[in-house]
Amino acid sequence: MKSVLGAWFTVLTASATAFGQTLDLTQYTIVDLTHPFNERTVFWPTATSTFTLNREAWGETPGGYFYSSFSFCTPEHGGTHLDAPLHFAEGGNSTSEVPLERLIAPGVVIDVREQADAHRNYRLTRADVEAFERAHGRIAPGTIVLVRTGWSRFWPDRERYLGDATLGADARLSFPGLGEEATRLLVEERRAALLGIDTASIDYGPSTDFIAHRIGAAQGVPNLENLTNLDRLPPRGATVIALPTKIEGGSGGPVRVIALLPAERSP
Ligand SMILES: [Zn+2]
C-alpha cells in the first residue's frame, strides 16, 4: 500500500513540475549558517591579511541623493568559507569550477559535541558515523555532511575558538575536526557531496598533514569551514545551499551558507 501511495506521489509531483510549479518557500524555515565578515572575523594564524572594508564613498552627492560604496579585501580561507578541491589537490576544481550539485544538496548533521567537550582535539571517528547511520539511516551519495562540535559558541574569541590566539606559524592550535578513517568513509564509501564543520578546519587543530583535506580534495569534495547555527538543524531533513563568490582560479573563498528546513521540522 505504501509503495502504491509513493508511486502516486511521484506521479503527482511529476505532473506538478510539468505544469511549472516552483519551489514554495513559505513551506520552509530558512536558517543562516554563516558568520558575518567584519573586523573580528577569525582567520588562520598565518594569514598575511584579514577582512577589511574600505569606505570609498558615503554621503549626499551634488545630485542631492545619498550614495555609498566600499571595497573589501579578504584572504580566501577565513570566516565562513569554502575550500575548493584546488586548495589541496593540484588540478582539482577551483572555486568557480565546483559543480553546483555539490553546493546545493540534502544535508545531515553529525553531532559530536559531547566528545569534543570532553577532548578539544577530538576527531570524528568511523564509529561516530556508523552510530549516526544506525540512528538516522544511511548517508546517501551526494549528501552534504556537516559535523557539529559546538565550537561556533566560541566565535570570534580566537583563544577559545582556535585554542591559541598567537599569530604566525608558532600557534598551537587546538580544536576538533574529522579523523582519517571517518573522512575516508564519508568521501570514498558514502560519496558525500561536501564536508562541513563549525570549527576553523575540517582537520583538527594540531594537524600537520591535513589528511582530511587531502582525502576530500583528491575526490573533488569541497569543504565548508567556520559554520554556525548547526544547532538549528535536524540530523537530517534540511537542504543546504552554499554559494561562494565565483572566483575564477581561486582555491576557496567567502560563502553564504543557508539551510532550508521543512517548516514543521524546525526544532
Ligand atoms: Zn579553508
PDB file of C-alpha atoms and ligand atoms in Angstrom:
ATOM      1  CA  MET A   1       0.000   0.000   0.000  1.00  0.00           C
ATOM      2  CA  LYS A   2       2.778   2.329   0.982  1.00  0.00           C
ATOM      3  CA  SER A   3       4.571   1.837  -2.323  1.00  0.00           C
ATOM      4  CA  VAL A   4       1.328   2.447  -4.252  1.00  0.00           C
ATOM      5  CA  LEU A   5       0.932   5.745  -2.377  1.00  0.00           C
ATOM      6  CA  GLY A   6       4.587   6.505  -3.044  1.00  0.00           C
ATOM      7  CA  ALA A   7       4.036   5.919  -6.742  1.00  0.00           C
ATOM      8  CA  TRP A   8       1.024   8.255  -6.699  1.00  0.00           C
ATOM      9  CA  PHE A   9       3.077  10.957  -5.018  1.00  0.00           C
ATOM     10  CA  THR A  10       5.730  10.555  -7.678  1.00  0.00           C
ATOM     11  CA  VAL A  11       3.098  10.934 -10.402  1.00  0.00           C
ATOM     12  CA  LEU A  12       1.586  13.991  -8.664  1.00  0.00           C
ATOM     13  CA  THR A  13       4.971  15.625  -8.156  1.00  0.00           C
ATOM     14  CA  ALA A  14       5.968  14.928 -11.730  1.00  0.00           C
ATOM     15  CA  SER A  15       2.754  16.472 -13.105  1.00  0.00           C
ATOM     16  CA  ALA A  16       3.105  19.484 -10.796  1.00  0.00           C
ATOM     17  CA  THR A  17       6.602  20.011 -12.165  1.00  0.00           C
ATOM     18  CA  ALA A  18       5.355  19.572 -15.722  1.00  0.00           C
ATOM     19  CA  PHE A  19       2.860  22.397 -15.108  1.00  0.00           C
ATOM     20  CA  GLY A  20       5.630  24.676 -13.921  1.00  0.00           C
ATOM     21  CA  GLN A  21       5.083  24.665 -10.134  1.00  0.00           C
ATOM     22  CA  THR A  22       8.035  26.284  -8.421  1.00  0.00           C
ATOM     23  CA  LEU A  23       9.650  25.780  -5.023  1.00  0.00           C
ATOM     24  CA  ASP A  24       7.213  27.149  -2.416  1.00  0.00           C
ATOM     25  CA  LEU A  25       9.489  28.825   0.141  1.00  0.00           C
ATOM     26  CA  THR A  26       6.587  29.514   2.524  1.00  0.00           C
ATOM     27  CA  GLN A  27       6.808  25.817   3.363  1.00  0.00           C
ATOM     28  CA  TYR A  28      10.347  26.221   4.709  1.00  0.00           C
ATOM     29  CA  THR A  29      12.220  27.859   7.538  1.00  0.00           C
ATOM     30  CA  ILE A  30      15.479  29.403   6.306  1.00  0.00           C
ATOM     31  CA  VAL A  31      18.474  29.141   8.636  1.00  0.00           C
ATOM     32  CA  ASP A  32      21.646  31.172   8.095  1.00  0.00           C
ATOM     33  CA  LEU A  33      24.754  29.068   8.787  1.00  0.00           C
ATOM     34  CA  THR A  34      27.160  31.970   8.097  1.00  0.00           C
ATOM     35  CA  HIS A  35      29.192  34.225  10.409  1.00  0.00           C
ATOM     36  CA  PRO A  36      29.279  37.891   9.337  1.00  0.00           C
ATOM     37  CA  PHE A  37      32.505  39.246   7.852  1.00  0.00           C
ATOM     38  CA  ASN A  38      33.874  42.088   9.972  1.00  0.00           C
ATOM     39  CA  GLU A  39      36.992  43.229  11.845  1.00  0.00           C
ATOM     40  CA  ARG A  40      36.619  40.346  14.327  1.00  0.00           C
ATOM     41  CA  THR A  41      36.399  37.580  11.721  1.00  0.00           C
ATOM     42  CA  VAL A  42      38.704  34.688  12.640  1.00  0.00           C
ATOM     43  CA  PHE A  43      41.490  33.893  10.162  1.00  0.00           C
ATOM     44  CA  TRP A  44      44.174  31.245  10.146  1.00  0.00           C
ATOM     45  CA  PRO A  45      47.139  32.410  12.291  1.00  0.00           C
ATOM     46  CA  THR A  46      49.442  32.537   9.267  1.00  0.00           C
ATOM     47  CA  ALA A  47      47.091  34.717   7.180  1.00  0.00           C
ATOM     48  CA  THR A  48      49.005  37.771   5.978  1.00  0.00           C
ATOM     49  CA  SER A  49      45.869  39.926   5.992  1.00  0.00           C
ATOM     50  CA  THR A  50      42.380  39.911   7.450  1.00  0.00           C
ATOM     51  CA  PHE A  51      38.999  41.143   6.269  1.00  0.00           C
ATOM     52  CA  THR A  52      38.985  44.865   5.565  1.00  0.00           C
ATOM     53  CA  LEU A  53      36.137  47.039   4.358  1.00  0.00           C
ATOM     54  CA  ASN A  54      37.188  50.378   2.932  1.00  0.00           C
ATOM     55  CA  ARG A  55      34.714  53.189   2.541  1.00  0.00           C
ATOM     56  CA  GLU A  56      35.137  54.729  -0.899  1.00  0.00           C
ATOM     57  CA  ALA A  57      32.055  56.935  -0.932  1.00  0.00           C
ATOM     58  CA  TRP A  58      29.488  57.971   1.679  1.00  0.00           C
ATOM     59  CA  GLY A  59      27.059  60.853   1.764  1.00  0.00           C
ATOM     60  CA  GLU A  60      24.949  63.198  -0.216  1.00  0.00           C
ATOM     61  CA  THR A  61      26.059  63.750  -3.787  1.00  0.00           C
ATOM     62  CA  PRO A  62      25.904  67.021  -5.721  1.00  0.00           C
ATOM     63  CA  GLY A  63      22.811  65.485  -7.335  1.00  0.00           C
ATOM     64  CA  GLY A  64      21.025  65.549  -3.977  1.00  0.00           C
ATOM     65  CA  TYR A  65      20.808  61.791  -3.406  1.00  0.00           C
ATOM     66  CA  PHE A  66      22.675  59.549  -0.981  1.00  0.00           C
ATOM     67  CA  TYR A  67      25.395  57.294  -2.342  1.00  0.00           C
ATOM     68  CA  SER A  68      27.767  54.845  -0.651  1.00  0.00           C
ATOM     69  CA  SER A  69      30.219  52.237  -1.871  1.00  0.00           C
ATOM     70  CA  PHE A  70      33.031  50.190  -0.344  1.00  0.00           C
ATOM     71  CA  SER A  71      35.803  47.920  -1.441  1.00  0.00           C
ATOM     72  CA  PHE A  72      36.758  44.854   0.566  1.00  0.00           C
ATOM     73  CA  CYS A  73      39.768  42.627   0.826  1.00  0.00           C
ATOM     74  CA  THR A  74      39.976  39.207   2.436  1.00  0.00           C
ATOM     75  CA  PRO A  75      42.055  36.035   2.399  1.00  0.00           C
ATOM     76  CA  GLU A  76      40.098  33.137   0.897  1.00  0.00           C
ATOM     77  CA  HIS A  77      40.348  30.928   3.967  1.00  0.00           C
ATOM     78  CA  GLY A  78      38.863  32.921   6.823  1.00  0.00           C
ATOM     79  CA  GLY A  79      35.387  33.426   8.175  1.00  0.00           C
ATOM     80  CA  THR A  80      32.676  31.147   6.835  1.00  0.00           C
ATOM     81  CA  HIS A  81      34.306  29.953   3.647  1.00  0.00           C
ATOM     82  CA  LEU A  82      34.576  27.259   1.003  1.00  0.00           C
ATOM     83  CA  ASP A  83      37.654  25.143   0.368  1.00  0.00           C
ATOM     84  CA  ALA A  84      37.687  24.230  -3.313  1.00  0.00           C
ATOM     85  CA  PRO A  85      39.413  20.911  -4.143  1.00  0.00           C
ATOM     86  CA  LEU A  86      42.247  23.000  -5.635  1.00  0.00           C
ATOM     87  CA  HIS A  87      43.137  24.026  -2.046  1.00  0.00           C
ATOM     88  CA  PHE A  88      44.778  20.606  -1.513  1.00  0.00           C
ATOM     89  CA  ALA A  89      44.863  18.968  -4.957  1.00  0.00           C
ATOM     90  CA  GLU A  90      46.753  20.417  -7.901  1.00  0.00           C
ATOM     91  CA  GLY A  91      44.401  20.131 -10.869  1.00  0.00           C
ATOM     92  CA  GLY A  92      41.333  19.953  -8.590  1.00  0.00           C
ATOM     93  CA  ASN A  93      38.307  22.168  -9.191  1.00  0.00           C
ATOM     94  CA  SER A  94      38.842  25.838  -8.412  1.00  0.00           C
ATOM     95  CA  THR A  95      36.179  27.916  -6.648  1.00  0.00           C
ATOM     96  CA  SER A  96      34.372  28.758  -9.896  1.00  0.00           C
ATOM     97  CA  GLU A  97      34.508  25.144 -11.083  1.00  0.00           C
ATOM     98  CA  VAL A  98      32.912  23.372  -8.107  1.00  0.00           C
ATOM     99  CA  PRO A  99      29.737  21.768  -9.533  1.00  0.00           C
ATOM    100  CA  LEU A 100      26.544  23.345  -8.156  1.00  0.00           C
ATOM    101  CA  GLU A 101      25.282  19.837  -7.351  1.00  0.00           C
ATOM    102  CA  ARG A 102      27.891  19.701  -4.582  1.00  0.00           C
ATOM    103  CA  LEU A 103      26.791  23.070  -3.201  1.00  0.00           C
ATOM    104  CA  ILE A 104      23.018  22.543  -3.155  1.00  0.00           C
ATOM    105  CA  ALA A 105      22.086  19.185  -1.658  1.00  0.00           C
ATOM    106  CA  PRO A 106      20.371  17.397   1.230  1.00  0.00           C
ATOM    107  CA  GLY A 107      22.286  17.867   4.479  1.00  0.00           C
ATOM    108  CA  VAL A 108      22.891  15.704   7.531  1.00  0.00           C
ATOM    109  CA  VAL A 109      24.332  16.887  10.848  1.00  0.00           C
ATOM    110  CA  ILE A 110      26.538  14.565  12.899  1.00  0.00           C
ATOM    111  CA  ASP A 111      26.637  15.785  16.486  1.00  0.00           C
ATOM    112  CA  VAL A 112      29.911  15.218  18.387  1.00  0.00           C
ATOM    113  CA  ARG A 113      29.532  17.978  20.984  1.00  0.00           C
ATOM    114  CA  GLU A 114      29.835  15.553  23.869  1.00  0.00           C
ATOM    115  CA  GLN A 115      33.084  14.053  22.568  1.00  0.00           C
ATOM    116  CA  ALA A 116      34.524  17.493  21.710  1.00  0.00           C
ATOM    117  CA  ASP A 117      33.616  18.889  25.117  1.00  0.00           C
ATOM    118  CA  ALA A 118      35.478  16.000  26.749  1.00  0.00           C
ATOM    119  CA  HIS A 119      38.538  16.397  24.490  1.00  0.00           C
ATOM    120  CA  ARG A 120      39.054  19.560  22.462  1.00  0.00           C
ATOM    121  CA  ASN A 121      41.301  17.835  19.927  1.00  0.00           C
ATOM    122  CA  TYR A 122      38.623  15.230  19.233  1.00  0.00           C
ATOM    123  CA  ARG A 123      38.444  13.769  15.733  1.00  0.00           C
ATOM    124  CA  LEU A 124      35.250  12.353  14.231  1.00  0.00           C
ATOM    125  CA  THR A 125      35.588   8.567  14.058  1.00  0.00           C
ATOM    126  CA  ARG A 126      34.219   5.909  11.765  1.00  0.00           C
ATOM    127  CA  ALA A 127      32.203   4.655  14.740  1.00  0.00           C
ATOM    128  CA  ASP A 128      30.593   8.114  15.124  1.00  0.00           C
ATOM    129  CA  VAL A 129      29.423   7.983  11.501  1.00  0.00           C
ATOM    130  CA  GLU A 130      28.156   4.428  11.915  1.00  0.00           C
ATOM    131  CA  ALA A 131      26.292   5.380  15.106  1.00  0.00           C
ATOM    132  CA  PHE A 132      24.685   8.291  13.231  1.00  0.00           C
ATOM    133  CA  GLU A 133      23.581   5.925  10.473  1.00  0.00           C
ATOM    134  CA  ARG A 134      22.119   3.434  12.948  1.00  0.00           C
ATOM    135  CA  ALA A 135      20.003   6.233  14.438  1.00  0.00           C
ATOM    136  CA  HIS A 136      19.126   8.205  11.306  1.00  0.00           C
ATOM    137  CA  GLY A 137      19.700   5.959   8.287  1.00  0.00           C
ATOM    138  CA  ARG A 138      22.487   5.514   5.797  1.00  0.00           C
ATOM    139  CA  ILE A 139      24.073   8.627   4.327  1.00  0.00           C
ATOM    140  CA  ALA A 140      23.123   8.692   0.634  1.00  0.00           C
ATOM    141  CA  PRO A 141      25.571   9.607  -2.149  1.00  0.00           C
ATOM    142  CA  GLY A 142      25.523  13.342  -2.847  1.00  0.00           C
ATOM    143  CA  THR A 143      24.777  14.360   0.746  1.00  0.00           C
ATOM    144  CA  ILE A 144      26.301  17.445   2.394  1.00  0.00           C
ATOM    145  CA  VAL A 145      27.698  16.120   5.682  1.00  0.00           C
ATOM    146  CA  LEU A 146      28.017  18.705   8.469  1.00  0.00           C
ATOM    147  CA  VAL A 147      29.858  17.986  11.710  1.00  0.00           C
ATOM    148  CA  ARG A 148      28.582  19.815  14.783  1.00  0.00           C
ATOM    149  CA  THR A 149      31.169  20.251  17.524  1.00  0.00           C
ATOM    150  CA  GLY A 150      29.512  23.213  19.264  1.00  0.00           C
ATOM    151  CA  TRP A 151      32.637  25.331  18.598  1.00  0.00           C
ATOM    152  CA  SER A 152      30.700  28.196  16.996  1.00  0.00           C
ATOM    153  CA  ARG A 153      29.759  29.291  20.517  1.00  0.00           C
ATOM    154  CA  PHE A 154      33.407  30.405  20.987  1.00  0.00           C
ATOM    155  CA  TRP A 155      33.378  32.606  17.848  1.00  0.00           C
ATOM    156  CA  PRO A 156      35.079  35.142  17.489  1.00  0.00           C
ATOM    157  CA  ASP A 157      37.235  34.610  20.610  1.00  0.00           C
ATOM    158  CA  ARG A 158      40.447  33.369  18.947  1.00  0.00           C
ATOM    159  CA  GLU A 159      41.858  31.939  22.169  1.00  0.00           C
ATOM    160  CA  ARG A 160      38.848  29.724  22.817  1.00  0.00           C
ATOM    161  CA  TYR A 161      37.992  29.034  19.173  1.00  0.00           C
ATOM    162  CA  LEU A 162      41.481  28.178  17.867  1.00  0.00           C
ATOM    163  CA  GLY A 163      42.991  27.158  21.195  1.00  0.00           C
ATOM    164  CA  ASP A 164      45.713  29.798  20.845  1.00  0.00           C
ATOM    165  CA  ALA A 165      45.409  33.454  19.825  1.00  0.00           C
ATOM    166  CA  THR A 166      49.097  33.622  18.802  1.00  0.00           C
ATOM    167  CA  LEU A 167      49.621  34.852  15.245  1.00  0.00           C
ATOM    168  CA  GLY A 168      52.095  33.145  12.922  1.00  0.00           C
ATOM    169  CA  ALA A 169      53.372  29.631  12.406  1.00  0.00           C
ATOM    170  CA  ASP A 170      54.052  29.016  16.112  1.00  0.00           C
ATOM    171  CA  ALA A 171      50.390  28.995  17.139  1.00  0.00           C
ATOM    172  CA  ARG A 172      49.497  25.786  18.967  1.00  0.00           C
ATOM    173  CA  LEU A 173      46.063  25.191  17.537  1.00  0.00           C
ATOM    174  CA  SER A 174      43.576  23.046  19.389  1.00  0.00           C
ATOM    175  CA  PHE A 175      40.041  22.313  18.194  1.00  0.00           C
ATOM    176  CA  PRO A 176      38.084  19.289  16.962  1.00  0.00           C
ATOM    177  CA  GLY A 177      37.915  18.011  13.378  1.00  0.00           C
ATOM    178  CA  LEU A 178      37.444  14.900  11.219  1.00  0.00           C
ATOM    179  CA  GLY A 179      39.637  11.807  11.591  1.00  0.00           C
ATOM    180  CA  GLU A 180      41.180   9.994   8.650  1.00  0.00           C
ATOM    181  CA  GLU A 181      39.005   6.855   8.775  1.00  0.00           C
ATOM    182  CA  ALA A 182      35.757   8.804   9.144  1.00  0.00           C
ATOM    183  CA  THR A 183      36.764  11.042   6.236  1.00  0.00           C
ATOM    184  CA  ARG A 184      37.552   8.024   4.047  1.00  0.00           C
ATOM    185  CA  LEU A 185      34.180   6.502   4.923  1.00  0.00           C
ATOM    186  CA  LEU A 186      32.295   9.717   4.081  1.00  0.00           C
ATOM    187  CA  VAL A 187      34.253  10.589   0.941  1.00  0.00           C
ATOM    188  CA  GLU A 188      35.250   7.269  -0.600  1.00  0.00           C
ATOM    189  CA  GLU A 189      32.421   4.978   0.508  1.00  0.00           C
ATOM    190  CA  ARG A 190      29.392   7.237   1.068  1.00  0.00           C
ATOM    191  CA  ARG A 191      30.417   9.622  -1.755  1.00  0.00           C
ATOM    192  CA  ALA A 192      29.441  12.750   0.208  1.00  0.00           C
ATOM    193  CA  ALA A 193      28.979  15.880  -1.930  1.00  0.00           C
ATOM    194  CA  LEU A 194      30.734  18.115   0.566  1.00  0.00           C
ATOM    195  CA  LEU A 195      32.019  18.144   4.156  1.00  0.00           C
ATOM    196  CA  GLY A 196      31.395  20.991   6.600  1.00  0.00           C
ATOM    197  CA  ILE A 197      32.210  21.865  10.191  1.00  0.00           C
ATOM    198  CA  ASP A 198      31.692  24.607  12.800  1.00  0.00           C
ATOM    199  CA  THR A 199      35.447  24.932  13.521  1.00  0.00           C
ATOM    200  CA  ALA A 200      38.279  26.648  11.605  1.00  0.00           C
ATOM    201  CA  SER A 201      39.236  23.482   9.698  1.00  0.00           C
ATOM    202  CA  ILE A 202      37.942  20.016   8.895  1.00  0.00           C
ATOM    203  CA  ASP A 203      41.357  18.793  10.110  1.00  0.00           C
ATOM    204  CA  TYR A 204      41.718  19.085  13.877  1.00  0.00           C
ATOM    205  CA  GLY A 205      43.851  21.870  15.376  1.00  0.00           C
ATOM    206  CA  PRO A 206      47.166  20.002  15.882  1.00  0.00           C
ATOM    207  CA  SER A 207      47.126  18.535  12.340  1.00  0.00           C
ATOM    208  CA  THR A 208      50.273  18.997  10.289  1.00  0.00           C
ATOM    209  CA  ASP A 209      49.431  16.648   7.396  1.00  0.00           C
ATOM    210  CA  PHE A 210      45.878  17.932   6.729  1.00  0.00           C
ATOM    211  CA  ILE A 211      44.851  14.426   5.794  1.00  0.00           C
ATOM    212  CA  ALA A 212      41.085  15.090   5.836  1.00  0.00           C
ATOM    213  CA  HIS A 213      41.554  17.964   3.371  1.00  0.00           C
ATOM    214  CA  ARG A 214      43.742  15.789   1.145  1.00  0.00           C
ATOM    215  CA  ILE A 215      41.338  12.826   1.086  1.00  0.00           C
ATOM    216  CA  GLY A 216      38.402  15.056   0.113  1.00  0.00           C
ATOM    217  CA  ALA A 217      40.307  17.181  -2.389  1.00  0.00           C
ATOM    218  CA  ALA A 218      41.561  14.069  -4.201  1.00  0.00           C
ATOM    219  CA  GLN A 219      37.926  13.074  -4.814  1.00  0.00           C
ATOM    220  CA  GLY A 220      36.690  16.547  -5.768  1.00  0.00           C
ATOM    221  CA  VAL A 221      34.942  17.087  -2.424  1.00  0.00           C
ATOM    222  CA  PRO A 222      34.940  20.728  -1.212  1.00  0.00           C
ATOM    223  CA  ASN A 223      34.650  21.817   2.444  1.00  0.00           C
ATOM    224  CA  LEU A 224      32.772  24.433   4.412  1.00  0.00           C
ATOM    225  CA  GLU A 225      34.542  25.780   7.490  1.00  0.00           C
ATOM    226  CA  ASN A 226      33.599  28.155  10.312  1.00  0.00           C
ATOM    227  CA  LEU A 227      29.897  27.335  10.050  1.00  0.00           C
ATOM    228  CA  THR A 228      27.412  28.461  12.688  1.00  0.00           C
ATOM    229  CA  ASN A 229      23.831  27.723  13.815  1.00  0.00           C
ATOM    230  CA  LEU A 230      24.189  23.973  13.264  1.00  0.00           C
ATOM    231  CA  ASP A 231      22.152  23.630  16.493  1.00  0.00           C
ATOM    232  CA  ARG A 232      19.146  24.811  14.488  1.00  0.00           C
ATOM    233  CA  LEU A 233      19.276  21.897  12.036  1.00  0.00           C
ATOM    234  CA  PRO A 234      17.783  18.418  12.464  1.00  0.00           C
ATOM    235  CA  PRO A 235      20.075  15.391  11.993  1.00  0.00           C
ATOM    236  CA  ARG A 236      18.560  15.028   8.539  1.00  0.00           C
ATOM    237  CA  GLY A 237      15.837  16.723   6.506  1.00  0.00           C
ATOM    238  CA  ALA A 238      17.494  20.071   5.705  1.00  0.00           C
ATOM    239  CA  THR A 239      18.534  21.210   2.254  1.00  0.00           C
ATOM    240  CA  VAL A 240      21.852  23.059   2.323  1.00  0.00           C
ATOM    241  CA  ILE A 241      22.707  25.829  -0.129  1.00  0.00           C
ATOM    242  CA  ALA A 242      26.298  27.102  -0.096  1.00  0.00           C
ATOM    243  CA  LEU A 243      27.179  29.589  -2.811  1.00  0.00           C
ATOM    244  CA  PRO A 244      30.672  31.088  -2.853  1.00  0.00           C
ATOM    245  CA  THR A 245      31.576  34.110  -4.912  1.00  0.00           C
ATOM    246  CA  LYS A 246      32.573  32.739  -8.329  1.00  0.00           C
ATOM    247  CA  ILE A 247      36.284  33.477  -8.173  1.00  0.00           C
ATOM    248  CA  GLU A 248      37.971  32.069 -11.261  1.00  0.00           C
ATOM    249  CA  GLY A 249      41.022  30.043 -10.381  1.00  0.00           C
ATOM    250  CA  GLY A 250      40.529  30.516  -6.633  1.00  0.00           C
ATOM    251  CA  SER A 251      41.214  27.834  -4.014  1.00  0.00           C
ATOM    252  CA  GLY A 252      38.168  28.792  -1.940  1.00  0.00           C
ATOM    253  CA  GLY A 253      36.517  31.934  -0.684  1.00  0.00           C
ATOM    254  CA  PRO A 254      33.758  33.554   1.350  1.00  0.00           C
ATOM    255  CA  VAL A 255      30.455  31.727   1.098  1.00  0.00           C
ATOM    256  CA  ARG A 256      26.905  32.386   2.255  1.00  0.00           C
ATOM    257  CA  VAL A 257      25.564  29.114   3.587  1.00  0.00           C
ATOM    258  CA  ILE A 258      21.882  28.625   4.334  1.00  0.00           C
ATOM    259  CA  ALA A 259      19.654  25.666   5.081  1.00  0.00           C
ATOM    260  CA  LEU A 260      16.012  25.154   4.156  1.00  0.00           C
ATOM    261  CA  LEU A 261      14.004  23.212   6.720  1.00  0.00           C
ATOM    262  CA  PRO A 262      10.518  21.923   6.039  1.00  0.00           C
ATOM    263  CA  ALA A 263       8.602  24.267   8.396  1.00  0.00           C
ATOM    264  CA  GLU A 264       7.167  21.557  10.653  1.00  0.00           C
ATOM    265  CA  ARG A 265      10.628  20.068  11.214  1.00  0.00           C
ATOM    266  CA  SER A 266      12.230  23.175  12.717  1.00  0.00           C
ATOM    267  CA  PRO A 267      13.423  22.229  16.198  1.00  0.00           C
TER     268      PRO A 267
HETATM  269 ZN    ZN B   1      39.835  26.707   4.185  1.00  0.00          ZN
END
